[in-house]
PDB file of C-alpha atoms in Angstrom:
ATOM      1  CA  GLU A 297       0.297  -0.119   0.294  1.00  0.00           C
ATOM      2  CA  ARG A 298       1.007   3.356  -0.202  1.00  0.00           C
ATOM      3  CA  ASP A 299       1.031   6.741   1.234  1.00  0.00           C
ATOM      4  CA  LEU A 300       0.196   9.755  -0.388  1.00  0.00           C
ATOM      5  CA  GLU A 301       2.332  12.257  -1.803  1.00  0.00           C
ATOM      6  CA  VAL A 302       0.785  16.104  -1.302  1.00  0.00           C
ATOM      7  CA  LEU A 303       2.905  19.116  -2.160  1.00  0.00           C
ATOM      8  CA  VAL A 304       1.448  22.908  -1.726  1.00  0.00           C
ATOM      9  CA  TYR A 305       3.181  25.835  -3.327  1.00  0.00           C
ATOM     10  CA  ASN A 306       3.553  29.497  -1.309  1.00  0.00           C
ATOM     11  CA  VAL A 307       2.922  31.740  -3.347  1.00  0.00           C
ATOM     12  CA  ASN A 308       5.388  35.002  -0.841  1.00  0.00           C
ATOM     13  CA  SER A 309       8.270  31.322  -0.560  1.00  0.00           C
ATOM     14  CA  ASN A 310      10.687  34.459  -1.980  1.00  0.00           C
ATOM     15  CA  THR A 311      10.057  36.340   1.373  1.00  0.00           C
ATOM     16  CA  LYS A 312       8.743  34.178   3.468  1.00  0.00           C
ATOM     17  CA  SER A 313       8.397  30.440   4.473  1.00  0.00           C
ATOM     18  CA  LEU A 314       4.682  29.089   5.130  1.00  0.00           C
ATOM     19  CA  ASN A 315       6.295  28.662   8.467  1.00  0.00           C
ATOM     20  CA  GLN A 316       7.682  31.916   9.049  1.00  0.00           C
ATOM     21  CA  GLN A 317       3.774  33.957   8.383  1.00  0.00           C
ATOM     22  CA  THR A 318       2.266  32.220  11.212  1.00  0.00           C
ATOM     23  CA  VAL A 319       0.653  33.797  14.098  1.00  0.00           C
ATOM     24  CA  GLU A 320       3.612  32.131  16.309  1.00  0.00           C
ATOM     25  CA  TYR A 321       5.985  34.335  13.489  1.00  0.00           C
ATOM     26  CA  GLY A 322       3.450  37.301  14.564  1.00  0.00           C
ATOM     27  CA  GLY A 323       1.880  37.163  10.705  1.00  0.00           C
ATOM     28  CA  ARG A 324      -1.722  35.950  10.764  1.00  0.00           C
ATOM     29  CA  LEU A 325      -1.830  32.459   9.540  1.00  0.00           C
ATOM     30  CA  ASN A 326      -2.648  29.429  11.838  1.00  0.00           C
ATOM     31  CA  HIS A 327      -2.400  26.752   9.587  1.00  0.00           C
ATOM     32  CA  VAL A 328      -2.354  24.686   6.316  1.00  0.00           C
ATOM     33  CA  TYR A 329      -5.011  22.151   6.839  1.00  0.00           C
ATOM     34  CA  LEU A 330      -4.640  18.770   4.279  1.00  0.00           C
ATOM     35  CA  ARG A 331      -9.112  18.224   4.729  1.00  0.00           C
ATOM     36  CA  TYR A 332     -11.139  15.875   2.797  1.00  0.00           C
ATOM     37  CA  ARG A 333     -13.842  14.457   3.172  1.00  0.00           C
ATOM     38  CA  LYS A 334     -15.895  11.395   1.288  1.00  0.00           C
ATOM     39  CA  ILE A 335     -17.666  12.278  -1.615  1.00  0.00           C
ATOM     40  CA  GLY A 336     -22.369  12.560  -0.041  1.00  0.00           C
ATOM     41  CA  ASN A 337     -20.965  14.421   2.941  1.00  0.00           C
ATOM     42  CA  PRO A 338     -21.180  17.912   3.762  1.00  0.00           C
ATOM     43  CA  ASP A 339     -17.980  17.667   6.134  1.00  0.00           C
ATOM     44  CA  TRP A 340     -14.719  18.025   5.995  1.00  0.00           C
ATOM     45  CA  THR A 341     -12.297  16.266   7.909  1.00  0.00           C
ATOM     46  CA  THR A 342      -8.461  16.776   8.871  1.00  0.00           C
ATOM     47  CA  ALA A 343      -5.860  15.030   7.259  1.00  0.00           C
ATOM     48  CA  THR A 344      -3.542  13.284  10.188  1.00  0.00           C
ATOM     49  CA  THR A 345      -0.167  12.164   9.202  1.00  0.00           C
ATOM     50  CA  LEU A 346       2.382  10.306  11.224  1.00  0.00           C
ATOM     51  CA  ASP A 347       4.468  12.758  14.130  1.00  0.00           C
ATOM     52  CA  ALA A 348       8.353  10.309  14.945  1.00  0.00           C
ATOM     53  CA  ASP A 349       6.672   8.274  16.901  1.00  0.00           C
ATOM     54  CA  SER A 350       3.281   7.545  15.455  1.00  0.00           C
ATOM     55  CA  ILE A 351       0.793   9.424  16.173  1.00  0.00           C
ATOM     56  CA  PRO A 352      -1.697  11.114  14.195  1.00  0.00           C
ATOM     57  CA  ILE A 353      -1.053  14.439  14.224  1.00  0.00           C
ATOM     58  CA  ASP A 354      -3.098  17.891  12.060  1.00  0.00           C
ATOM     59  CA  ALA A 355      -1.489  17.476   8.259  1.00  0.00           C
ATOM     60  CA  ASP A 356      -0.561  21.467   8.661  1.00  0.00           C
ATOM     61  CA  PHE A 357       1.799  22.257   6.498  1.00  0.00           C
ATOM     62  CA  ALA A 358       1.863  25.300   7.857  1.00  0.00           C
ATOM     63  CA  VAL A 359       3.869  23.758  11.456  1.00  0.00           C
ATOM     64  CA  ASN A 360       7.102  23.540  11.307  1.00  0.00           C
ATOM     65  CA  GLY A 361       8.398  20.296  10.128  1.00  0.00           C
ATOM     66  CA  THR A 362      10.303  18.567  13.266  1.00  0.00           C
ATOM     67  CA  GLU A 363       6.749  18.871  14.537  1.00  0.00           C
ATOM     68  CA  ALA A 364       5.082  16.896  11.375  1.00  0.00           C
ATOM     69  CA  ASN A 365       8.290  14.282  11.000  1.00  0.00           C
ATOM     70  CA  LEU A 366       8.775  16.289   8.128  1.00  0.00           C
ATOM     71  CA  GLU A 367      12.350  17.544   6.915  1.00  0.00           C
ATOM     72  CA  SER A 368      13.886  20.630   9.652  1.00  0.00           C
ATOM     73  CA  ASP A 369      11.828  23.401   7.098  1.00  0.00           C
ATOM     74  CA  PRO A 370       8.993  21.485   5.417  1.00  0.00           C
ATOM     75  CA  GLU A 371       8.874  23.961   1.857  1.00  0.00           C
ATOM     76  CA  ASP A 372      11.704  23.245  -0.494  1.00  0.00           C
ATOM     77  CA  THR A 373      14.407  26.208  -1.797  1.00  0.00           C
ATOM     78  CA  TYR A 374      11.561  26.166  -4.370  1.00  0.00           C
ATOM     79  CA  GLY A 375       8.516  27.359  -2.081  1.00  0.00           C
ATOM     80  CA  TYR A 376       7.212  23.323  -1.977  1.00  0.00           C
ATOM     81  CA  ALA A 377       6.094  21.895   0.669  1.00  0.00           C
ATOM     82  CA  LYS A 378       5.544  18.490   0.386  1.00  0.00           C
ATOM     83  CA  LEU A 379       3.902  16.167   3.559  1.00  0.00           C
ATOM     84  CA  GLU A 380       2.925  12.589   3.876  1.00  0.00           C
ATOM     85  CA  TRP A 381       0.162  11.368   3.940  1.00  0.00           C
ATOM     86  CA  PRO A 382      -0.062   7.615   5.660  1.00  0.00           C
ATOM     87  CA  ILE A 383      -3.317   6.847   4.610  1.00  0.00           C
ATOM     88  CA  SER A 384      -2.815   2.782   4.237  1.00  0.00           C
ATOM     89  CA  LYS A 385      -1.498   3.147   8.453  1.00  0.00           C
ATOM     90  CA  LEU A 386      -4.910   5.407   9.420  1.00  0.00           C
ATOM     91  CA  PRO A 387      -8.072   4.279   9.664  1.00  0.00           C
ATOM     92  CA  ILE A 388      -9.967   5.755   6.066  1.00  0.00           C
ATOM     93  CA  LEU A 389     -12.467   3.394   4.214  1.00  0.00           C
ATOM     94  CA  ASP A 390     -11.855   2.712   0.828  1.00  0.00           C
ATOM     95  CA  GLY A 391     -14.123   4.110  -1.066  1.00  0.00           C
ATOM     96  CA  GLU A 392     -14.743   8.238  -3.457  1.00  0.00           C
ATOM     97  CA  TYR A 393     -13.342  10.760  -1.315  1.00  0.00           C
ATOM     98  CA  GLU A 394     -12.489  14.425  -2.202  1.00  0.00           C
ATOM     99  CA  ILE A 395      -9.470  16.596  -0.818  1.00  0.00           C
ATOM    100  CA  LYS A 396      -8.792  19.958  -0.197  1.00  0.00           C
ATOM    101  CA  VAL A 397      -5.817  21.873   1.126  1.00  0.00           C
ATOM    102  CA  GLU A 398      -7.006  24.789   3.423  1.00  0.00           C
ATOM    103  CA  SER A 399      -5.847  27.849   4.701  1.00  0.00           C
ATOM    104  CA  GLN A 400      -6.234  29.634   8.410  1.00  0.00           C
ATOM    105  CA  CYS A 401      -5.994  32.747   8.768  1.00  0.00           C
ATOM    106  CA  GLU A 402      -6.333  35.090  12.357  1.00  0.00           C
ATOM    107  CA  ASN A 403      -9.951  36.498  11.578  1.00  0.00           C
ATOM    108  CA  ILE A 404      -9.526  39.896  11.506  1.00  0.00           C
ATOM    109  CA  PRO A 405     -12.851  41.662  12.305  1.00  0.00           C
ATOM    110  CA  GLY A 406     -15.968  42.153   9.351  1.00  0.00           C
ATOM    111  CA  ALA A 407     -13.262  40.900   6.845  1.00  0.00           C
ATOM    112  CA  PRO A 408     -14.761  39.220   3.106  1.00  0.00           C
ATOM    113  CA  ASP A 409     -13.952  36.150   4.255  1.00  0.00           C
ATOM    114  CA  ASP A 410     -10.783  35.758   1.481  1.00  0.00           C
ATOM    115  CA  TYR A 411      -8.516  37.841   4.608  1.00  0.00           C
ATOM    116  CA  ASN A 412      -9.537  35.460   6.636  1.00  0.00           C
ATOM    117  CA  PHE A 413      -9.361  31.363   5.074  1.00  0.00           C
ATOM    118  CA  PHE A 414      -9.005  30.679   1.479  1.00  0.00           C
ATOM    119  CA  SER A 415      -9.020  26.632  -0.225  1.00  0.00           C
ATOM    120  CA  THR A 416      -8.188  25.065  -2.963  1.00  0.00           C
ATOM    121  CA  GLU A 417     -10.022  23.637  -5.480  1.00  0.00           C
ATOM    122  CA  VAL A 418     -11.293  19.966  -4.929  1.00  0.00           C
ATOM    123  CA  LEU A 419      -9.610  17.370  -6.410  1.00  0.00           C
ATOM    124  CA  PRO A 420     -12.019  13.791  -6.510  1.00  0.00           C
ATOM    125  CA  GLY A 421     -10.135  10.395  -5.330  1.00  0.00           C
ATOM    126  CA  ILE A 422     -10.305   7.124  -4.818  1.00  0.00           C
ATOM    127  CA  ILE A 423      -9.278   4.926  -1.926  1.00  0.00           C
ATOM    128  CA  ASP A 424      -9.046   1.380  -2.772  1.00  0.00           C
ATOM    129  CA  ARG A 425      -7.196  -0.906  -0.720  1.00  0.00           C
ATOM    130  CA  GLN A 426      -8.773  -3.780  -2.482  1.00  0.00           C
ATOM    131  CA  PRO A 427      -6.854  -5.704  -5.532  1.00  0.00           C
ATOM    132  CA  PRO A 428      -8.619  -7.117  -8.294  1.00  0.00           C
ATOM    133  CA  SER A 429      -9.274 -10.585  -8.056  1.00  0.00           C
ATOM    134  CA  VAL A 430      -9.715 -13.490 -10.330  1.00  0.00           C
ATOM    135  CA  TYR A 431     -14.324 -13.561 -11.366  1.00  0.00           C
ATOM    136  CA  GLY A 432     -14.963 -17.010 -11.310  1.00  0.00           C
ATOM    137  CA  LYS A 433     -13.108 -19.952 -12.598  1.00  0.00           C
ATOM    138  CA  SER A 434      -9.777 -20.052 -15.025  1.00  0.00           C
ATOM    139  CA  PRO A 435      -9.877 -22.487 -17.848  1.00  0.00           C
ATOM    140  CA  LEU A 436      -7.072 -23.562 -16.262  1.00  0.00           C
ATOM    141  CA  GLU A 437      -8.610 -23.888 -12.477  1.00  0.00           C
ATOM    142  CA  LEU A 438     -11.198 -26.697 -14.562  1.00  0.00           C
ATOM    143  CA  GLY A 439      -8.387 -28.458 -15.589  1.00  0.00           C
ATOM    144  CA  SER A 440      -9.192 -27.734 -19.720  1.00  0.00           C
ATOM    145  CA  GLN A 441      -5.648 -28.895 -21.419  1.00  0.00           C
ATOM    146  CA  LEU A 442      -4.253 -25.981 -23.245  1.00  0.00           C
ATOM    147  CA  LYS A 443      -2.488 -25.820 -26.241  1.00  0.00           C
ATOM    148  CA  PRO A 444       0.357 -22.494 -26.409  1.00  0.00           C
ATOM    149  CA  THR A 445      -1.730 -21.840 -29.153  1.00  0.00           C
ATOM    150  CA  ASP A 446      -4.999 -22.022 -27.206  1.00  0.00           C
ATOM    151  CA  GLU A 447      -6.118 -18.147 -26.429  1.00  0.00           C
ATOM    152  CA  VAL A 448      -7.941 -17.977 -22.587  1.00  0.00           C
ATOM    153  CA  THR A 449      -9.638 -14.941 -21.322  1.00  0.00           C
ATOM    154  CA  ILE A 450      -9.581 -14.343 -17.611  1.00  0.00           C
ATOM    155  CA  PRO A 451     -12.698 -12.117 -15.962  1.00  0.00           C
ATOM    156  CA  PHE A 452     -11.706  -9.665 -13.124  1.00  0.00           C
ATOM    157  CA  SER A 453     -13.469  -8.170 -10.348  1.00  0.00           C
ATOM    158  CA  GLU A 454     -12.999  -5.099 -12.091  1.00  0.00           C
ATOM    159  CA  ASP A 455     -11.190  -3.102 -14.069  1.00  0.00           C
ATOM    160  CA  ILE A 456      -6.752  -4.031 -14.536  1.00  0.00           C
ATOM    161  CA  LEU A 457      -4.594  -1.033 -15.193  1.00  0.00           C
ATOM    162  CA  CYS A 458      -3.359  -1.661 -18.569  1.00  0.00           C
ATOM    163  CA  LYS A 459      -1.457   0.723 -19.242  1.00  0.00           C
ATOM    164  CA  LYS A 460       2.257  -1.255 -20.533  1.00  0.00           C
ATOM    165  CA  PRO A 461       4.666  -2.125 -18.844  1.00  0.00           C
ATOM    166  CA  PHE A 462       2.576  -4.253 -17.033  1.00  0.00           C
ATOM    167  CA  SER A 463       2.355  -4.103 -13.381  1.00  0.00           C
ATOM    168  CA  PHE A 464       0.870  -8.125 -13.751  1.00  0.00           C
ATOM    169  CA  SER A 465       2.575 -10.936 -14.481  1.00  0.00           C
ATOM    170  CA  ILE A 466       1.294 -14.175 -15.564  1.00  0.00           C
ATOM    171  CA  ILE A 467       2.781 -17.803 -15.839  1.00  0.00           C
ATOM    172  CA  ILE A 468       1.727 -20.609 -17.049  1.00  0.00           C
ATOM    173  CA  THR A 469       2.954 -24.087 -17.348  1.00  0.00           C
ATOM    174  CA  ILE A 470       2.722 -26.609 -20.138  1.00  0.00           C
ATOM    175  CA  ASN A 471       3.935 -29.414 -20.808  1.00  0.00           C
ATOM    176  CA  ASN A 472       7.073 -28.248 -18.183  1.00  0.00           C
ATOM    177  CA  ILE A 473       7.276 -25.509 -20.727  1.00  0.00           C
ATOM    178  CA  PRO A 474       6.417 -21.833 -18.564  1.00  0.00           C
ATOM    179  CA  TYR A 475       5.620 -19.156 -20.570  1.00  0.00           C
ATOM    180  CA  ASP A 476       5.253 -15.445 -19.186  1.00  0.00           C
ATOM    181  CA  ASN A 477       4.727 -12.228 -20.218  1.00  0.00           C
ATOM    182  CA  ASP A 478       7.646 -12.100 -22.772  1.00  0.00           C
ATOM    183  CA  ASN A 479       6.914 -14.883 -24.291  1.00  0.00           C
ATOM    184  CA  LEU A 480       2.606 -15.045 -24.135  1.00  0.00           C
ATOM    185  CA  GLN A 481       0.251 -12.412 -26.089  1.00  0.00           C
ATOM    186  CA  ILE A 482      -1.057 -10.274 -23.575  1.00  0.00           C
ATOM    187  CA  ALA A 483      -4.249  -8.481 -24.314  1.00  0.00           C
ATOM    188  CA  CYS A 484      -5.374  -6.157 -21.447  1.00  0.00           C
ATOM    189  CA  ASN A 485      -9.524  -4.661 -21.559  1.00  0.00           C
ATOM    190  CA  GLY A 486      -9.737  -2.979 -18.862  1.00  0.00           C
TER     191      GLY A 486
END
C-alpha cells in the first residue's frame, strides 16, 4: 500500500516560508491543513499524518517540519511544502473522496472571508486497497488441457490497469515449459 504525497506551493516563498508567516512569527497564518471528505458527506475532516513517534497529528503544512515528521523545514528552496498522508496506516475507509488544502488565518472582524481563510480547488480521488481478483474460474482451474496456441480469457472483479509495461505478471506452465509476460501474447482490456 502506498501513501499519498501532497505538495503545496507557497506563493510568498521568495519572502517567507509558510512557517514564517504563522502567528508564532508575527504573521496572521494559523494553519494550512490538508482536508478531505467522503463524496456525499457535507463535513470536511482534517487529514492526519504521523509524527516521529507514529502518533497521528493534524496534516498542517505551516507547522515546523520536525513536528510533522518532515525535514527541518517543510518547504524546499522553490517554495513547495511536501506532506505524506499515510492513508495505509490510518483508519480511512475505501471509497470516493474529495481533498483540498485550506489555509486559516487570524480573523479580521468584518473582513471578507478571503482575508480570513482560503481553500484550493477540490480534487476527487479514490481510495481502493482491495486488489482486483479473478472473477469465477479460469479454464486452467477447471482442468482444461491447453496448447500454447489456445486463447484464454480471465475476467477480473474490476478493471485492471492495462498500461504497458503491465503491473501484473502471468506464468503458465504447459508440458513443463513456463510461459510468462515475455513470451505470451497478452491482450488487456480494462
